[in-house]
mmCIF file of C-alpha atoms in Angstrom:
data_model
loop_
_atom_site.group_PDB
_atom_site.id
_atom_site.type_symbol
_atom_site.label_atom_id
_atom_site.label_comp_id
_atom_site.label_asym_id
_atom_site.label_seq_id
_atom_site.Cartn_x
_atom_site.Cartn_y
_atom_site.Cartn_z
ATOM 1 C CA ILE T 1 -218.821 -37.545 4.248
ATOM 2 C CA LEU T 2 -215.511 -35.797 5.424
ATOM 3 C CA ASP T 3 -216.651 -32.191 4.196
ATOM 4 C CA GLU T 4 -220.205 -32.485 4.662
ATOM 5 C CA GLY T 5 -221.168 -35.046 6.999
ATOM 6 C CA PHE T 6 -223.650 -36.609 4.599
ATOM 7 C CA PHE T 7 -223.700 -39.223 2.095
ATOM 8 C CA SER T 8 -226.378 -40.907 -0.341
ATOM 9 C CA ASP T 9 -227.208 -44.399 -0.156
ATOM 10 C CA GLY T 10 -227.854 -46.893 -2.825
ATOM 11 C CA ALA T 11 -231.505 -45.467 -3.322
ATOM 12 C CA GLY T 12 -230.242 -42.014 -3.299
ATOM 13 C CA LYS T 13 -231.425 -41.190 0.144
ATOM 14 C CA ARG T 14 -229.545 -38.782 2.223
ATOM 15 C CA VAL T 15 -227.830 -40.238 5.240
ATOM 16 C CA SER T 16 -226.078 -38.290 8.142
ATOM 17 C CA ALA T 17 -222.838 -39.312 9.225
ATOM 18 C CA ARG T 18 -222.352 -36.192 11.527
ATOM 19 C CA GLU T 19 -222.278 -38.368 14.640
ATOM 20 C CA ALA T 20 -220.229 -41.150 13.227
ATOM 21 C CA MET T 21 -216.643 -41.842 13.942
ATOM 22 C CA ILE T 22 -214.706 -43.077 10.789
ATOM 23 C CA ILE T 23 -211.769 -45.142 11.245
ATOM 24 C CA ALA T 24 -209.612 -45.633 8.207
ATOM 25 C CA THR T 25 -206.928 -48.107 8.055
ATOM 26 C CA SER T 26 -204.278 -48.538 5.764
ATOM 27 C CA ASN T 27 -200.700 -50.135 5.227
ATOM 28 C CA ALA T 28 -199.006 -46.779 4.084
ATOM 29 C CA GLY T 29 -195.776 -46.489 5.368
ATOM 30 C CA ALA T 30 -195.499 -50.121 6.269
ATOM 31 C CA SER T 31 -192.172 -50.694 4.652
ATOM 32 C CA GLN T 32 -190.711 -47.472 6.384
ATOM 33 C CA ILE T 33 -191.936 -48.834 9.788
ATOM 34 C CA ILE T 34 -190.461 -52.247 9.200
ATOM 35 C CA ASP T 35 -187.121 -50.394 8.454
ATOM 36 C CA LEU T 36 -187.304 -48.414 11.724
ATOM 37 C CA LEU T 37 -188.133 -51.475 13.871
ATOM 38 C CA LYS T 38 -184.977 -53.203 12.207
ATOM 39 C CA VAL T 39 -182.796 -50.401 13.371
ATOM 40 C CA GLY T 40 -184.416 -50.248 16.812
ATOM 41 C CA ARG T 41 -186.527 -47.114 16.278
ATOM 42 C CA ASP T 42 -190.149 -46.883 17.802
ATOM 43 C CA PRO T 43 -192.234 -45.839 14.699
ATOM 44 C CA ALA T 44 -194.776 -44.457 17.257
ATOM 45 C CA ALA T 45 -192.447 -42.037 18.623
ATOM 46 C CA ILE T 46 -191.335 -40.588 15.284
ATOM 47 C CA GLN T 47 -194.904 -40.544 13.963
ATOM 48 C CA GLY T 48 -194.545 -37.125 12.177
ATOM 49 C CA GLU T 49 -191.656 -38.610 10.059
ATOM 50 C CA VAL T 50 -193.845 -41.517 9.075
ATOM 51 C CA VAL T 51 -196.519 -39.217 7.939
ATOM 52 C CA ASP T 52 -194.197 -36.836 6.175
ATOM 53 C CA LYS T 53 -192.945 -39.840 4.257
ATOM 54 C CA ILE T 54 -196.374 -40.740 3.354
ATOM 55 C CA ARG T 55 -197.180 -37.581 2.102
ATOM 56 C CA THR T 56 -193.968 -36.872 0.158
ATOM 57 C CA ASP T 57 -194.102 -40.197 -1.550
ATOM 58 C CA GLY T 58 -197.510 -39.293 -2.805
ATOM 59 C CA ILE T 59 -199.266 -42.346 -1.047
ATOM 60 C CA PHE T 60 -201.920 -39.657 0.302
ATOM 61 C CA SER T 61 -202.234 -36.129 -0.592
ATOM 62 C CA PRO T 62 -201.794 -33.401 2.137
ATOM 63 C CA GLU T 63 -205.553 -32.577 1.449
ATOM 64 C CA LEU T 64 -206.791 -35.942 2.394
ATOM 65 C CA LEU T 65 -204.162 -36.355 5.574
ATOM 66 C CA ASN T 66 -205.362 -32.735 6.659
ATOM 67 C CA ARG T 67 -208.870 -34.140 7.203
ATOM 68 C CA PHE T 68 -208.063 -36.770 9.698
ATOM 69 C CA ASP T 69 -208.474 -35.426 13.505
ATOM 70 C CA ALA T 70 -205.668 -37.962 14.172
ATOM 71 C CA ILE T 71 -203.306 -40.266 12.440
ATOM 72 C CA VAL T 72 -202.020 -43.210 14.578
ATOM 73 C CA VAL T 73 -198.804 -45.365 13.643
ATOM 74 C CA TYR T 74 -198.906 -48.848 14.933
ATOM 75 C CA HIS T 75 -196.340 -51.518 15.491
ATOM 76 C CA PRO T 76 -196.590 -54.328 13.223
ATOM 77 C CA LEU T 77 -198.616 -57.199 14.997
ATOM 78 C CA SER T 78 -196.485 -59.799 16.822
ATOM 79 C CA ARG T 79 -196.760 -63.577 15.922
ATOM 80 C CA ASP T 80 -198.853 -64.264 19.113
ATOM 81 C CA GLN T 81 -201.203 -61.382 17.981
ATOM 82 C CA LEU T 82 -201.424 -62.719 14.566
ATOM 83 C CA ALA T 83 -202.428 -66.204 16.008
ATOM 84 C CA GLN T 84 -205.190 -64.382 18.092
ATOM 85 C CA VAL T 85 -206.440 -63.011 14.682
ATOM 86 C CA ALA T 86 -206.167 -66.198 12.931
ATOM 87 C CA MET T 87 -208.140 -67.887 15.819
ATOM 88 C CA LEU T 88 -210.918 -65.179 15.555
ATOM 89 C CA LEU T 89 -211.092 -65.927 11.722
ATOM 90 C CA LEU T 90 -211.214 -69.659 12.395
ATOM 91 C CA LYS T 91 -214.055 -69.128 14.960
ATOM 92 C CA GLU T 92 -215.933 -67.355 12.220
ATOM 93 C CA LEU T 93 -215.524 -70.301 9.909
ATOM 94 C CA LYS T 94 -216.735 -72.681 12.903
ATOM 95 C CA LEU T 95 -220.090 -70.577 13.294
ATOM 96 C CA LYS T 96 -220.550 -70.929 9.635
ATOM 97 C CA LEU T 97 -220.114 -74.553 9.857
ATOM 98 C CA GLU T 98 -222.657 -74.714 12.863
ATOM 99 C CA VAL T 99 -225.406 -73.650 10.546
ATOM 100 C CA ASN T 100 -224.828 -76.910 8.628
ATOM 101 C CA GLU T 101 -224.569 -78.799 11.952
ATOM 102 C CA ILE T 102 -221.136 -79.446 11.406
ATOM 103 C CA HIS T 103 -219.018 -78.928 14.681
ATOM 104 C CA PHE T 104 -215.581 -77.611 13.924
ATOM 105 C CA GLU T 105 -212.886 -76.995 16.796
ATOM 106 C CA PRO T 106 -210.016 -74.999 15.656
ATOM 107 C CA SER T 107 -206.720 -75.490 17.464
ATOM 108 C CA GLU T 108 -203.937 -73.171 18.482
ATOM 109 C CA GLU T 109 -201.702 -75.399 16.140
ATOM 110 C CA LEU T 110 -204.007 -74.614 13.110
ATOM 111 C CA ALA T 111 -204.053 -70.907 13.931
ATOM 112 C CA HIS T 112 -200.307 -70.802 13.799
ATOM 113 C CA ARG T 113 -200.148 -72.695 10.578
ATOM 114 C CA VAL T 114 -202.577 -69.975 9.032
ATOM 115 C CA VAL T 115 -200.108 -67.382 10.170
ATOM 116 C CA ASP T 116 -197.343 -69.350 8.496
ATOM 117 C CA ILE T 117 -199.164 -69.453 5.138
ATOM 118 C CA GLY T 118 -201.223 -66.291 5.396
ATOM 119 C CA TYR T 119 -199.173 -63.556 6.851
ATOM 120 C CA ASP T 120 -197.573 -61.152 4.742
ATOM 121 C CA PRO T 121 -195.527 -58.367 6.540
ATOM 122 C CA VAL T 122 -196.431 -56.022 3.613
ATOM 123 C CA PHE T 123 -200.110 -56.726 3.578
ATOM 124 C CA GLY T 124 -200.590 -57.495 7.281
ATOM 125 C CA ALA T 125 -203.116 -59.848 8.535
ATOM 126 C CA ARG T 126 -205.632 -59.712 5.792
ATOM 127 C CA PRO T 127 -204.271 -62.464 3.547
ATOM 128 C CA MET T 128 -205.004 -64.951 6.476
ATOM 129 C CA ARG T 129 -208.616 -64.833 5.489
ATOM 130 C CA ARG T 130 -207.770 -65.842 1.915
ATOM 131 C CA ALA T 131 -205.587 -68.560 3.336
ATOM 132 C CA ILE T 132 -208.384 -70.055 5.350
ATOM 133 C CA ALA T 133 -210.680 -69.876 2.346
ATOM 134 C CA ASP T 134 -208.311 -71.344 0.011
ATOM 135 C CA ARG T 135 -206.618 -74.154 2.332
ATOM 136 C CA VAL T 136 -208.615 -74.830 5.278
ATOM 137 C CA GLU T 137 -212.195 -74.546 3.639
ATOM 138 C CA GLN T 138 -211.060 -76.467 0.850
ATOM 139 C CA ILE T 139 -210.223 -79.749 3.185
ATOM 140 C CA ILE T 140 -213.584 -79.251 4.874
ATOM 141 C CA ALA T 141 -215.103 -79.069 1.339
ATOM 142 C CA ARG T 142 -213.342 -82.079 0.167
ATOM 143 C CA LYS T 143 -214.413 -84.080 3.328
ATOM 144 C CA VAL T 144 -218.123 -83.051 2.799
ATOM 145 C CA LEU T 145 -218.115 -84.135 -0.819
ATOM 146 C CA GLU T 146 -216.293 -87.423 -0.208
ATOM 147 C CA GLY T 147 -218.765 -88.155 2.616
ATOM 148 C CA THR T 148 -216.340 -88.381 5.509
ATOM 149 C CA LEU T 149 -217.891 -85.339 7.268
ATOM 150 C CA ASN T 150 -221.739 -85.027 7.548
ATOM 151 C CA ARG T 151 -224.283 -83.217 9.503
ATOM 152 C CA GLY T 152 -224.077 -83.661 13.179
ATOM 153 C CA ASP T 153 -220.299 -84.525 12.911
ATOM 154 C CA SER T 154 -217.650 -83.069 14.852
ATOM 155 C CA PHE T 155 -214.060 -82.619 13.947
ATOM 156 C CA THR T 156 -210.792 -81.044 14.341
ATOM 157 C CA PHE T 157 -207.576 -80.873 11.865
ATOM 158 C CA SER T 158 -204.988 -83.685 12.545
ATOM 159 C CA LYS T 159 -201.532 -82.773 12.982
ATOM 160 C CA GLU T 160 -200.899 -84.279 9.365
ATOM 161 C CA GLU T 161 -203.704 -82.022 7.991
ATOM 162 C CA ILE T 162 -202.287 -78.990 9.410
ATOM 163 C CA GLU T 163 -198.882 -79.790 8.296
ATOM 164 C CA ALA T 164 -200.051 -80.327 4.667
ATOM 165 C CA LEU T 165 -202.000 -76.977 4.456
#
């Protein structure tokens, strides 16, 4: 895609990506960024140093890095931003449950608890999706199996359930 602007789909059909904007994300350099923040330096201001470290550590080859038009170094997400991500993920779960006519109302407290159990400074916000599947969806599944949560029911997590996650 990066060289020719084309790729082949699963059926072998050639697909143009010439008008596509490809955004690649990575946690490469995350430990260096965390170290810079600890000493009060702004990672975005010294982007070149971060990219050089990624290259010299062999995380990405110079050939790959050179193919990108821009490399942007971001600050780690704040706790409030992480809670917003968790709430978006919980709202996705809400939509999945609506298909089965189960009405789930996620709370800010639940979103913050998902951050507590699912956020990892090294892996970022991605593990929160797993935390929701492993912890939140398990409780919902148990309620459905026990018959305490049925079609047409509305529910939210109690304070005790949130603390028990």
